[in-house]
PDB file of C-alpha atoms and ligand atoms in Angstrom:
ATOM      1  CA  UNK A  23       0.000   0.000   0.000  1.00 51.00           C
ATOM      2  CA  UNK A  24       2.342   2.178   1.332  1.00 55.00           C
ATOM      3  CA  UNK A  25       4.741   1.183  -1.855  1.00 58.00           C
ATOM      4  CA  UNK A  26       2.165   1.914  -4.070  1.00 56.00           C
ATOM      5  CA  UNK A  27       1.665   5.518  -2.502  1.00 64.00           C
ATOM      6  CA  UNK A  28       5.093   6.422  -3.101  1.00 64.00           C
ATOM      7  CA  UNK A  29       5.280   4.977  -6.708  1.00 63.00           C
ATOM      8  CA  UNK A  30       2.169   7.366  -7.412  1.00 62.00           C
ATOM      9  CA  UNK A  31       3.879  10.208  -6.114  1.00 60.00           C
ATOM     10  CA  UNK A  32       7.127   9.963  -7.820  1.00 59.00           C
ATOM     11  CA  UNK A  33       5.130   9.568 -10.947  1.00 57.00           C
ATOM     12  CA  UNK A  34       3.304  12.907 -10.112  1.00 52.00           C
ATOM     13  CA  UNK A  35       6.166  14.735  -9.070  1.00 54.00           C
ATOM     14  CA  UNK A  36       7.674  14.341 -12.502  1.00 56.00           C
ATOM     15  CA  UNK A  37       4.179  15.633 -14.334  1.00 54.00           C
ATOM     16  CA  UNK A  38       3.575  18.000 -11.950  1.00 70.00           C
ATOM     17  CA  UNK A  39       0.563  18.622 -13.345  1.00 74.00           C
ATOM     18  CA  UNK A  40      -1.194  16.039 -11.343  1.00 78.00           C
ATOM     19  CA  UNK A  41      -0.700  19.161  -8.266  1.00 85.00           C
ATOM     20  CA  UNK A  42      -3.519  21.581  -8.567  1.00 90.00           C
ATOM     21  CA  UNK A  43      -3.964  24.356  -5.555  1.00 94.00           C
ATOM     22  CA  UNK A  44      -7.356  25.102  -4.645  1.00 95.00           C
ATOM     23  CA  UNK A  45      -8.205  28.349  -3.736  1.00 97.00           C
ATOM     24  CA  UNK A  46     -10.219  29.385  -0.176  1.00 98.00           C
ATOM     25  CA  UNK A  47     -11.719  32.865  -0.241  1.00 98.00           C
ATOM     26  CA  UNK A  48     -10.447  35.217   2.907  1.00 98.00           C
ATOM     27  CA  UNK A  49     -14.043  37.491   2.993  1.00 98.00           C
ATOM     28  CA  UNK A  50     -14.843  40.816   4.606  1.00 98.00           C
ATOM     29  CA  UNK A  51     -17.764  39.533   7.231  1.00 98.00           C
ATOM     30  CA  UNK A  52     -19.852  42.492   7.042  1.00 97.00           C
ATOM     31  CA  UNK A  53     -19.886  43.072   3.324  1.00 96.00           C
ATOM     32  CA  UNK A  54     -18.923  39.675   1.747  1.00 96.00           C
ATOM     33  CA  UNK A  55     -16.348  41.257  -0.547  1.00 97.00           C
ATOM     34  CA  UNK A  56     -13.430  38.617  -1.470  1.00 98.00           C
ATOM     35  CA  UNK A  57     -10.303  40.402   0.119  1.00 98.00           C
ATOM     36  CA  UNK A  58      -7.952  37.525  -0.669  1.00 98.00           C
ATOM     37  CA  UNK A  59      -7.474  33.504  -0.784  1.00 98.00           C
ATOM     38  CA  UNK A  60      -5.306  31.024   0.669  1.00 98.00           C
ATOM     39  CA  UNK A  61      -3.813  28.523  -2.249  1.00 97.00           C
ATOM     40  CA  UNK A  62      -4.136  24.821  -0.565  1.00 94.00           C
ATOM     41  CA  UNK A  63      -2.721  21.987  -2.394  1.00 91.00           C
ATOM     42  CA  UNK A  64      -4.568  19.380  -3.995  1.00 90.00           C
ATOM     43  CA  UNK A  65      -3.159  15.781  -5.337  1.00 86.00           C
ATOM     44  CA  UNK A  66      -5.042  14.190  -8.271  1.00 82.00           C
ATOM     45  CA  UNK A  67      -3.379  10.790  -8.776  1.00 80.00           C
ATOM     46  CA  UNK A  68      -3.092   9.440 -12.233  1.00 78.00           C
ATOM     47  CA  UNK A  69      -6.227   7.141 -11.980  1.00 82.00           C
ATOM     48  CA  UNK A  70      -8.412  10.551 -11.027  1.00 81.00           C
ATOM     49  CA  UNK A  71      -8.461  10.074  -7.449  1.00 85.00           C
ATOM     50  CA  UNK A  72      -8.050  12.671  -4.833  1.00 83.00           C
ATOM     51  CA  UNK A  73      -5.516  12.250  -2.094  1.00 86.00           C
ATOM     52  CA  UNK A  74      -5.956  14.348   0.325  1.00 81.00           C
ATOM     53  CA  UNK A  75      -3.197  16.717   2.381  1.00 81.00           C
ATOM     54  CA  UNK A  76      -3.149  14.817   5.554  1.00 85.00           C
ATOM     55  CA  UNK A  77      -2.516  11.758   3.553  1.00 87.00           C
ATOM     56  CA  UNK A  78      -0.002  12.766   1.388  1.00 85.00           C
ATOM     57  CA  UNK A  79       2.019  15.399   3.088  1.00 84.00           C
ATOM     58  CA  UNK A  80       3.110  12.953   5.806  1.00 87.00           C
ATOM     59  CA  UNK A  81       4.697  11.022   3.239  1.00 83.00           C
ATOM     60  CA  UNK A  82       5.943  13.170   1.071  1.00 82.00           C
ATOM     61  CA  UNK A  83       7.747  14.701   4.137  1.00 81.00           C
ATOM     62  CA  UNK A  84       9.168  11.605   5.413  1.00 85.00           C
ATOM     63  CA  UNK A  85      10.687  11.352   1.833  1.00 82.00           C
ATOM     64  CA  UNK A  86      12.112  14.165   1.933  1.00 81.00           C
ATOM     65  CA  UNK A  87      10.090  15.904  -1.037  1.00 80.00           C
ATOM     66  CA  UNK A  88       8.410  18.523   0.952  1.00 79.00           C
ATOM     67  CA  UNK A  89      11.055  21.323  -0.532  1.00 78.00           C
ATOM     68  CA  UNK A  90       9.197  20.159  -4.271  1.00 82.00           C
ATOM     69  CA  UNK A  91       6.244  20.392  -3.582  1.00 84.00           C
ATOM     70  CA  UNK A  92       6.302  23.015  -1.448  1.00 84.00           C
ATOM     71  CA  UNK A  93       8.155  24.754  -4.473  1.00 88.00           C
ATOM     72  CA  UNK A  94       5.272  23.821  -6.831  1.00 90.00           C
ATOM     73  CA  UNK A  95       2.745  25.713  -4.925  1.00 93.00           C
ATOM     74  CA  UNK A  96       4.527  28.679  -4.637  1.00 95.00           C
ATOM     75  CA  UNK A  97       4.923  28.112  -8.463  1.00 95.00           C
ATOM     76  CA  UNK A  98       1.262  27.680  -8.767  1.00 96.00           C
ATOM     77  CA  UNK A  99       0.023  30.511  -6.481  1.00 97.00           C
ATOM     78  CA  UNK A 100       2.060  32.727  -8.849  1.00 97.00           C
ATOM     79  CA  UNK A 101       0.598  31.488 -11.855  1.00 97.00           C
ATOM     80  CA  UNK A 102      -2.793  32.075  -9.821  1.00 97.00           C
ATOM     81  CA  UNK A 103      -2.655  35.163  -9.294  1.00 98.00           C
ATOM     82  CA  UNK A 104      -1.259  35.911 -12.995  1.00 98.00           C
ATOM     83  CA  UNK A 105      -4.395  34.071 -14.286  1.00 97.00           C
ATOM     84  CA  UNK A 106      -6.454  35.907 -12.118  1.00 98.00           C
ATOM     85  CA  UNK A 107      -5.022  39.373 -13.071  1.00 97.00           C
ATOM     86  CA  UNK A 108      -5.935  38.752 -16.327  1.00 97.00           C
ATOM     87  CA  UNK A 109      -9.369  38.592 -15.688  1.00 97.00           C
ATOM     88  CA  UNK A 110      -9.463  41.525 -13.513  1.00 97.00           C
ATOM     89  CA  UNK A 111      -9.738  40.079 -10.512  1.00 97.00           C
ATOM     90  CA  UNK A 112      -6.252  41.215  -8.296  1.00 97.00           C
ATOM     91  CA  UNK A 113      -6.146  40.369  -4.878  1.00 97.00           C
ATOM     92  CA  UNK A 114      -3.492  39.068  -2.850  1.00 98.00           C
ATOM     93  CA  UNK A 115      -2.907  35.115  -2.374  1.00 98.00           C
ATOM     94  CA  UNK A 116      -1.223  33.158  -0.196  1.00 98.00           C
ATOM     95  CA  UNK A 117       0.414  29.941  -0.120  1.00 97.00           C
ATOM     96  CA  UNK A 118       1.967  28.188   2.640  1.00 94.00           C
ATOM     97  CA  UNK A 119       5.796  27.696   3.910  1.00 92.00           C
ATOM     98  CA  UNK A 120       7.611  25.741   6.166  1.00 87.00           C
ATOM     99  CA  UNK A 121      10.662  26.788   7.801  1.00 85.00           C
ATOM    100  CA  UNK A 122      12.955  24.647   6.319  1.00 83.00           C
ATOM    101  CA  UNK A 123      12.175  25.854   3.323  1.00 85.00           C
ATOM    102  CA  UNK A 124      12.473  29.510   3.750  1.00 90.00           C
ATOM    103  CA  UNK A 125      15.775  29.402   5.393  1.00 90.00           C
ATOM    104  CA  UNK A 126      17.647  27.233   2.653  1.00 84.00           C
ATOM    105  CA  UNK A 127      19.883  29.595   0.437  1.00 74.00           C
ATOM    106  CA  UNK A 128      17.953  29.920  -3.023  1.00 89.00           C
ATOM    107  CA  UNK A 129      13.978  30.638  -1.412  1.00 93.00           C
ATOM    108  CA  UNK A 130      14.894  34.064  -2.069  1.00 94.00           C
ATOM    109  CA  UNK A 131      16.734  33.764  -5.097  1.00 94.00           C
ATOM    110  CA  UNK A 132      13.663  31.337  -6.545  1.00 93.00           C
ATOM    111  CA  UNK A 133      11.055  33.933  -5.956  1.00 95.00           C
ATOM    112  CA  UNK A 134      12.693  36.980  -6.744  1.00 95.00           C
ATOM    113  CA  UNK A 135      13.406  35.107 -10.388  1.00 95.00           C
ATOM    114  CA  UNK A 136       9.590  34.018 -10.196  1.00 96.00           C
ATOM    115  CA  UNK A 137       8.464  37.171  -9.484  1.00 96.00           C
ATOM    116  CA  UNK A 138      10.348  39.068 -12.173  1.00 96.00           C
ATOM    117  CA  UNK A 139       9.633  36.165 -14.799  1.00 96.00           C
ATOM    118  CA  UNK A 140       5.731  36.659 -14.215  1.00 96.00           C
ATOM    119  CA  UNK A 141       5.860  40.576 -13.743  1.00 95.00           C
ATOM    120  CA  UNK A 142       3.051  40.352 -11.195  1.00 97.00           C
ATOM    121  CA  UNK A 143       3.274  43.029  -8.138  1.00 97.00           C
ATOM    122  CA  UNK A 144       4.834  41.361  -4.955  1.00 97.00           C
ATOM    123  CA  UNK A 145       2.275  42.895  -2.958  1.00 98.00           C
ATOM    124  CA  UNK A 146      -0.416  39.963  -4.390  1.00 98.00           C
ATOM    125  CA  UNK A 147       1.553  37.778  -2.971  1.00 98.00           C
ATOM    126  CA  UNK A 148       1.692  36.759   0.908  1.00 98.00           C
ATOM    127  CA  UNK A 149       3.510  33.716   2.564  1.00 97.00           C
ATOM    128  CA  UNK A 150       1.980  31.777   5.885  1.00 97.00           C
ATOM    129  CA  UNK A 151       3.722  29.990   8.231  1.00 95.00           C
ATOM    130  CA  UNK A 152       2.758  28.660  11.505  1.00 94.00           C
ATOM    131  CA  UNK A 153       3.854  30.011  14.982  1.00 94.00           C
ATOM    132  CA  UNK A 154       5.141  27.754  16.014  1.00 92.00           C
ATOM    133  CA  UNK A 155       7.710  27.450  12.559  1.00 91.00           C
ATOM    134  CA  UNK A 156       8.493  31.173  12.831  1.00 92.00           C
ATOM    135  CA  UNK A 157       9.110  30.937  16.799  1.00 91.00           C
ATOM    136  CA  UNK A 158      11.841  27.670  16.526  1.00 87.00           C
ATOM    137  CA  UNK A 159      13.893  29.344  14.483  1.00 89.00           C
ATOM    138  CA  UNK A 160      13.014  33.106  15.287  1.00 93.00           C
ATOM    139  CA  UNK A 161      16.518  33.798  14.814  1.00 94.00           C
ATOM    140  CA  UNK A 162      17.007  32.169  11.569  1.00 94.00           C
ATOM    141  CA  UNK A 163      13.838  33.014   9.873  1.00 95.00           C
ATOM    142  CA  UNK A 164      12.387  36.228  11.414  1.00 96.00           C
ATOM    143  CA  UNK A 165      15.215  38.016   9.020  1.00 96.00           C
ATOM    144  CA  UNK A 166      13.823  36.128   6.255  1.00 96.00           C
ATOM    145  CA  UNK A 167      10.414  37.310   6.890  1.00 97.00           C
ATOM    146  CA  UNK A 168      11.366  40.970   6.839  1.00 97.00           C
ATOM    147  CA  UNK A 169      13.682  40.397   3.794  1.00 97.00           C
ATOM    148  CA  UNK A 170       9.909  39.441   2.183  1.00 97.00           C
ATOM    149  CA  UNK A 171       8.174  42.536   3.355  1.00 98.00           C
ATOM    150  CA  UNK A 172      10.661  44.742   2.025  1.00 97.00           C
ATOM    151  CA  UNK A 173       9.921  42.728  -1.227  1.00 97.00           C
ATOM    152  CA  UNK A 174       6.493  44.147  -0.720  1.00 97.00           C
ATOM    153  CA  UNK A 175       5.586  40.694  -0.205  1.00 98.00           C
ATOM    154  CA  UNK A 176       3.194  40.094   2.585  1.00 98.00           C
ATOM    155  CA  UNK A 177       3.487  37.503   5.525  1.00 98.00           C
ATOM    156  CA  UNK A 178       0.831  35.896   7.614  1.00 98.00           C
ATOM    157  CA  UNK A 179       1.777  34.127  10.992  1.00 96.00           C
ATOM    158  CA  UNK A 180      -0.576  31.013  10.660  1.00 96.00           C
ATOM    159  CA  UNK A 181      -2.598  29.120  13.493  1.00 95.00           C
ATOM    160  CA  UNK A 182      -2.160  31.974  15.595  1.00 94.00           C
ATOM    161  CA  UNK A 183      -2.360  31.614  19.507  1.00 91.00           C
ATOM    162  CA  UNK A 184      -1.064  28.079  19.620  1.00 89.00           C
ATOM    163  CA  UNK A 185       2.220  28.995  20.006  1.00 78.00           C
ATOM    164  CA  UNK A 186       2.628  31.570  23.252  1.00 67.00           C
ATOM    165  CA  UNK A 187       6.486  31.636  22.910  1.00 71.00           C
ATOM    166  CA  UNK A 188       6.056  34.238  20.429  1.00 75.00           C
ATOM    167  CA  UNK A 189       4.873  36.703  22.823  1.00 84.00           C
ATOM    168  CA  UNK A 190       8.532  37.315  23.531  1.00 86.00           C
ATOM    169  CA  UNK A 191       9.214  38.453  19.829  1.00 92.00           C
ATOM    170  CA  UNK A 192       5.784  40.130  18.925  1.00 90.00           C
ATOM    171  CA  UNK A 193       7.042  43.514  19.185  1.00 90.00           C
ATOM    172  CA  UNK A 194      10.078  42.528  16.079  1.00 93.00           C
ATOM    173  CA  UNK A 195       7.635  39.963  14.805  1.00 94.00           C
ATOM    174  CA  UNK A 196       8.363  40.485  10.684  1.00 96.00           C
ATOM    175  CA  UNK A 197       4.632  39.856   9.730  1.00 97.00           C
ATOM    176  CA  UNK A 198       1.639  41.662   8.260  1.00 97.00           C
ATOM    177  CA  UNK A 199      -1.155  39.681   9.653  1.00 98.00           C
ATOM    178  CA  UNK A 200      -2.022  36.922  12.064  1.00 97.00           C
ATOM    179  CA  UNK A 201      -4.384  34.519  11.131  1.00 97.00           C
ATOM    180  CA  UNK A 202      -5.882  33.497  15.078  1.00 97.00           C
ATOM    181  CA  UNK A 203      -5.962  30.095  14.981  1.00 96.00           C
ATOM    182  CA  UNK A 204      -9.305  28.105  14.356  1.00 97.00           C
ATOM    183  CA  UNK A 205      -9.387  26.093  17.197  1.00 96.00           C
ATOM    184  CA  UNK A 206      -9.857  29.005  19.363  1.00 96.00           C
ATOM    185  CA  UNK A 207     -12.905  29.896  16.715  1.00 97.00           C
ATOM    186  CA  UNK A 208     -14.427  26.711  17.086  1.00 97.00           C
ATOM    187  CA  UNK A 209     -14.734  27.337  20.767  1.00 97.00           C
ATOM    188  CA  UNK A 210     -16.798  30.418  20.325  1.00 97.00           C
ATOM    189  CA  UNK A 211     -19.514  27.886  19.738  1.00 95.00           C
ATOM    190  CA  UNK A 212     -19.521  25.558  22.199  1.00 94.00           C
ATOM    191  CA  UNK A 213     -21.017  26.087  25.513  1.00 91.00           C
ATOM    192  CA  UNK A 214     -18.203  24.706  27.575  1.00 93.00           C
ATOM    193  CA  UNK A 215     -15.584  26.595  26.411  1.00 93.00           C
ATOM    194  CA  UNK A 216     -17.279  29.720  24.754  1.00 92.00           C
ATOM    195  CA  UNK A 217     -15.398  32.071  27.137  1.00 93.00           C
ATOM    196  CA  UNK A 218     -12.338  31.121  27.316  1.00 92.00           C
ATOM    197  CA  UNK A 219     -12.508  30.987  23.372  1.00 93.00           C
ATOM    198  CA  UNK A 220     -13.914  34.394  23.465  1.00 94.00           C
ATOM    199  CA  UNK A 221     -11.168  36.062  25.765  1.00 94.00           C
ATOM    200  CA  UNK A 222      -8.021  34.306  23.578  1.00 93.00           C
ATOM    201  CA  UNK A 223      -9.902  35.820  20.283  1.00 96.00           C
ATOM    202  CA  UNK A 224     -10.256  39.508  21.942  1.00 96.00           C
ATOM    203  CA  UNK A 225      -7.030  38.643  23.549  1.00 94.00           C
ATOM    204  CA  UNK A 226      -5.590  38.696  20.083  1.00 95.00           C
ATOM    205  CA  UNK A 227      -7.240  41.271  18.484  1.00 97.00           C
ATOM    206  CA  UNK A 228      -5.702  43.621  21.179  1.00 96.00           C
ATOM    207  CA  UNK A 229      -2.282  42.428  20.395  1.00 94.00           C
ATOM    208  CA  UNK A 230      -3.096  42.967  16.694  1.00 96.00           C
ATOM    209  CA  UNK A 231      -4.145  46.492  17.288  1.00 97.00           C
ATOM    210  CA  UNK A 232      -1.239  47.314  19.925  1.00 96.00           C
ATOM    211  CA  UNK A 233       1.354  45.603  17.201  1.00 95.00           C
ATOM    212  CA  UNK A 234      -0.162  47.364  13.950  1.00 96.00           C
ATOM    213  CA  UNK A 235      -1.043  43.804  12.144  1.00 97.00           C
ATOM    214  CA  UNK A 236      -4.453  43.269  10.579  1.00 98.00           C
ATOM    215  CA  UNK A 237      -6.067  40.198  11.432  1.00 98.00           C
ATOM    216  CA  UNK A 238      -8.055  37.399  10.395  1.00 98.00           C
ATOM    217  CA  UNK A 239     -10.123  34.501  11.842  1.00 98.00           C
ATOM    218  CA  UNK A 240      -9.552  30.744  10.506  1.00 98.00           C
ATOM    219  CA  UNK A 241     -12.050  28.467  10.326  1.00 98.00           C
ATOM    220  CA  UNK A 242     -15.285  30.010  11.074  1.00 98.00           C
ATOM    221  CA  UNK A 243     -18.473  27.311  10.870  1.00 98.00           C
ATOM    222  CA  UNK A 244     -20.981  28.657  11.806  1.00 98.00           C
ATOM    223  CA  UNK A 245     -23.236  32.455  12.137  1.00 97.00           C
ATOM    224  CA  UNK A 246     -22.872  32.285  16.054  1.00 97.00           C
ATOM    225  CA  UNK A 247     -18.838  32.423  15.588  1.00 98.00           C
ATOM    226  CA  UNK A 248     -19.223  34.483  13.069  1.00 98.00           C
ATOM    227  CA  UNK A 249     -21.552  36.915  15.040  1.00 97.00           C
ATOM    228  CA  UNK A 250     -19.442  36.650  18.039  1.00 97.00           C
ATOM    229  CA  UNK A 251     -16.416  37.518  15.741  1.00 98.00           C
ATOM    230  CA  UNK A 252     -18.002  40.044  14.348  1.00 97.00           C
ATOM    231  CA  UNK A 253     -18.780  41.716  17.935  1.00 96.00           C
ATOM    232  CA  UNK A 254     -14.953  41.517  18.866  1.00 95.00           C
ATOM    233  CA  UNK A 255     -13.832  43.867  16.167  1.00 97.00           C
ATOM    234  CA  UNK A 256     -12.842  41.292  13.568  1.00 98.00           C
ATOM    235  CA  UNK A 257     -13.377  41.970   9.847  1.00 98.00           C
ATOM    236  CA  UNK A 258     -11.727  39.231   8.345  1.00 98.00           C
ATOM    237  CA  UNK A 259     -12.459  35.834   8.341  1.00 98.00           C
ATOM    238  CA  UNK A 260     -11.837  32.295   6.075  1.00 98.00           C
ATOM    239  CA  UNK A 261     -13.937  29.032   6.542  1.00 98.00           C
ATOM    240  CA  UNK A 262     -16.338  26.845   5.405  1.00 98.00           C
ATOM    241  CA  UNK A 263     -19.236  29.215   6.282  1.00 98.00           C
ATOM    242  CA  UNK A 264     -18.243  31.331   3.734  1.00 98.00           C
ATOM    243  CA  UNK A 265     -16.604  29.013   1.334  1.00 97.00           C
ATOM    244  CA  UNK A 266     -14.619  26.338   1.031  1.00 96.00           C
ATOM    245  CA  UNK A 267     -11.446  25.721  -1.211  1.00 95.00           C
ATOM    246  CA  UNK A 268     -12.115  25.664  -4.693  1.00 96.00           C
ATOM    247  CA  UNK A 269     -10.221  25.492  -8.072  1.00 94.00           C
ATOM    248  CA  UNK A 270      -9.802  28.991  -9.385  1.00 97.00           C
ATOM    249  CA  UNK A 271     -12.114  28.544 -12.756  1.00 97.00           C
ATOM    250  CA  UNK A 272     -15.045  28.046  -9.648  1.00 97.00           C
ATOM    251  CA  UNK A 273     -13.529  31.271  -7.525  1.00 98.00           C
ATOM    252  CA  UNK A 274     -13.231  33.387 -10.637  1.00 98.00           C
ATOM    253  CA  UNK A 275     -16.927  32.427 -11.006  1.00 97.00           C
ATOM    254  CA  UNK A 276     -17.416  33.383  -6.982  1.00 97.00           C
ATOM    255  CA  UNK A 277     -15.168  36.965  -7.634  1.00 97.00           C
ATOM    256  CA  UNK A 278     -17.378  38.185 -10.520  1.00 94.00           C
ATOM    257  CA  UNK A 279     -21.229  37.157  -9.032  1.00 92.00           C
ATOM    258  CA  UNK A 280     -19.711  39.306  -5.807  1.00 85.00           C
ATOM    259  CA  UNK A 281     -18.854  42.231  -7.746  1.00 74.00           C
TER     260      UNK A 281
HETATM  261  O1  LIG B 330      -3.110  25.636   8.921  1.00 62.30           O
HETATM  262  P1  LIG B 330      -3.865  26.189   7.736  1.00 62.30           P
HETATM  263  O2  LIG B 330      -4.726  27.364   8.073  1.00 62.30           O
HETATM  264  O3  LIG B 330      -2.972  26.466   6.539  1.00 62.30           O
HETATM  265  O4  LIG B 330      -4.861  25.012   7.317  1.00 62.30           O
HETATM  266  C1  LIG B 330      -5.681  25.120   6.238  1.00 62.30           C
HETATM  267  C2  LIG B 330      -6.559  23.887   6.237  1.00 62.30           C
HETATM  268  O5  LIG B 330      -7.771  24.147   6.946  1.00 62.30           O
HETATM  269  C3  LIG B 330      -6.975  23.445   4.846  1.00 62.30           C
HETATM  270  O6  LIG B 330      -6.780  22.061   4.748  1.00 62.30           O
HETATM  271  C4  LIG B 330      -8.434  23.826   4.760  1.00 62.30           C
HETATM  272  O7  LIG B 330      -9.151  22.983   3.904  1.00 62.30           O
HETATM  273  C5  LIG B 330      -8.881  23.703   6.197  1.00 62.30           C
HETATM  274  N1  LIG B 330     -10.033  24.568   6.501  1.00 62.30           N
HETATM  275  C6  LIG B 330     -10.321  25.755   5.947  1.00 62.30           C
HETATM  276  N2  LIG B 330     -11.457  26.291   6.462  1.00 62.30           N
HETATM  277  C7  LIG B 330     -11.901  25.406   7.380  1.00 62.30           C
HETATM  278  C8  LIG B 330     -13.041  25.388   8.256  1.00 62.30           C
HETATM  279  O8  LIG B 330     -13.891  26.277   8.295  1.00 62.30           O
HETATM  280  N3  LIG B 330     -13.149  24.299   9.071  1.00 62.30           N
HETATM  281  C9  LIG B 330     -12.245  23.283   9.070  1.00 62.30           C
HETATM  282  N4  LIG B 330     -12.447  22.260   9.903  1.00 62.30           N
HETATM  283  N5  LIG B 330     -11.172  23.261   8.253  1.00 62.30           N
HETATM  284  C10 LIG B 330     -10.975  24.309   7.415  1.00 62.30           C
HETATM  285 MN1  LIG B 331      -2.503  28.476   6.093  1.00 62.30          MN
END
């Protein structure tokens, strides 16, 4: 089985084509206006099956291919938001990095040749990684971070909140925005733990304001989070109540009806 996998995915790695991203909106609450998307990675296997990312990214990192794909998406988000441009529609997406990658020599060098090859502004495009990637090697990747923003190119701290160690760095944190984590979201909603969800989200939100980042919720479900988001200042939000990943022919679709 496992054998199998790994044939498959050597076979896809060299077309390539069988990664697609898929594309989840990032949505102003109040107005539902598309402010952005998140580019997510899809695997189509050669018999037309979908593998999904907790399936596939396990192995693929225990075989040391992460760096590939993870060099494919960025690849693809650029072509995105090229495609997208075309049609009008410009609005920053991002696409997700580990810290491994970001911190080998030629990340830089690869997207500053990407960039120039696809003449799209750097400002369209924004990089997410985790808290808890950007706080284990603060030292080592917080200057790569701010070498992207002075690219113009944004950066998101991901799963925000689940990582308290970077309360000691917040202050030369090199981001734009932090994306509060969706577990503390998902709380909002439930009765035993609406509270404590509630004070971690307005917890953050201060810090967001104090810090000058924007902000965004992950992961919002339902109205009641959304509501209860809505009441603690936040404007931004991704999840399934709004929309969930699609390929980009579908969000170009979602882009026009909203305008
Ligand atoms: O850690 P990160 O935010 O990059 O994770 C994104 C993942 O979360 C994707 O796999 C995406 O499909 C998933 N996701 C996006 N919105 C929601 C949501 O509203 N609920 C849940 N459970 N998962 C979501
Ligand atoms: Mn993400």
């Amino acid at each position: 089985q496992r054998q199998m996998c790994i044939r498959d995915r050597y076979h896809a790695l060299r077309t390539e084509d069988a990664f697609q991203i898929a594309l989840q909106p990032k949505v102003n609450m109040q107005s539902g206006d598309i402010v952005g998307a998140e580019a997510l990675l899809r695997w189509t296997k050669p018999d037309g099956t979908m593998v999904p990312p907790g399936l596939f990214i396990p192995i693929a990192e225990a075989s040391g291919v992460m760096n590939k794909i993870d060099s494919i998406v960025m690849k693809k988000t650029v072509e995105a938001i090229k495609w997208l441009g075309n049609k009008g529609i410009n609005i920053p997406i991002s696409f997700n990095v580990t810290c491994s990658d970001i911190t080998t020599s030629n990340f830089i060098e690869n997207l500053v040749s990407l960039l120039s090859r696809s003449g799209i502004e750097p400002s369209l495009l924004e990089v997410e990684i985790t808290e808890s990637q950007a706080m284990e090697d603060y030292e080592e990747v917080n200057p790569v971070l701010k070498q992207l923003l002075s690219m113009g190119i944004k950066v998101s701290v991901d799963d925000f909140g689940t990582g308290y160690s970077s309360l000691a760095h917040i202050a030369d944190l090199a981001v734009s925005t932090l994306k509060v984590d969706r577990s503390f979201v998902t709380k909002l909603s439930d009765e035993k733990c609406a509270e404590a969800g509630l004070a971690v989200c307005e917890m953050v939100y201060r810090l967001a304001k104090r810090f000058n980042f924007n902000i965004i919720a992950e992961g919002v479900e339902t109205e009641e989070q959304k509501e209860k988001l809505i009441e603690g200042g936040y404007e931004f939000a991704q999840g399934y109540l709004f929309a969930k990943p699609m390929f980009i022919e579908d969000f170009e679709a979602l882009c026009k009806k909203n305008t």
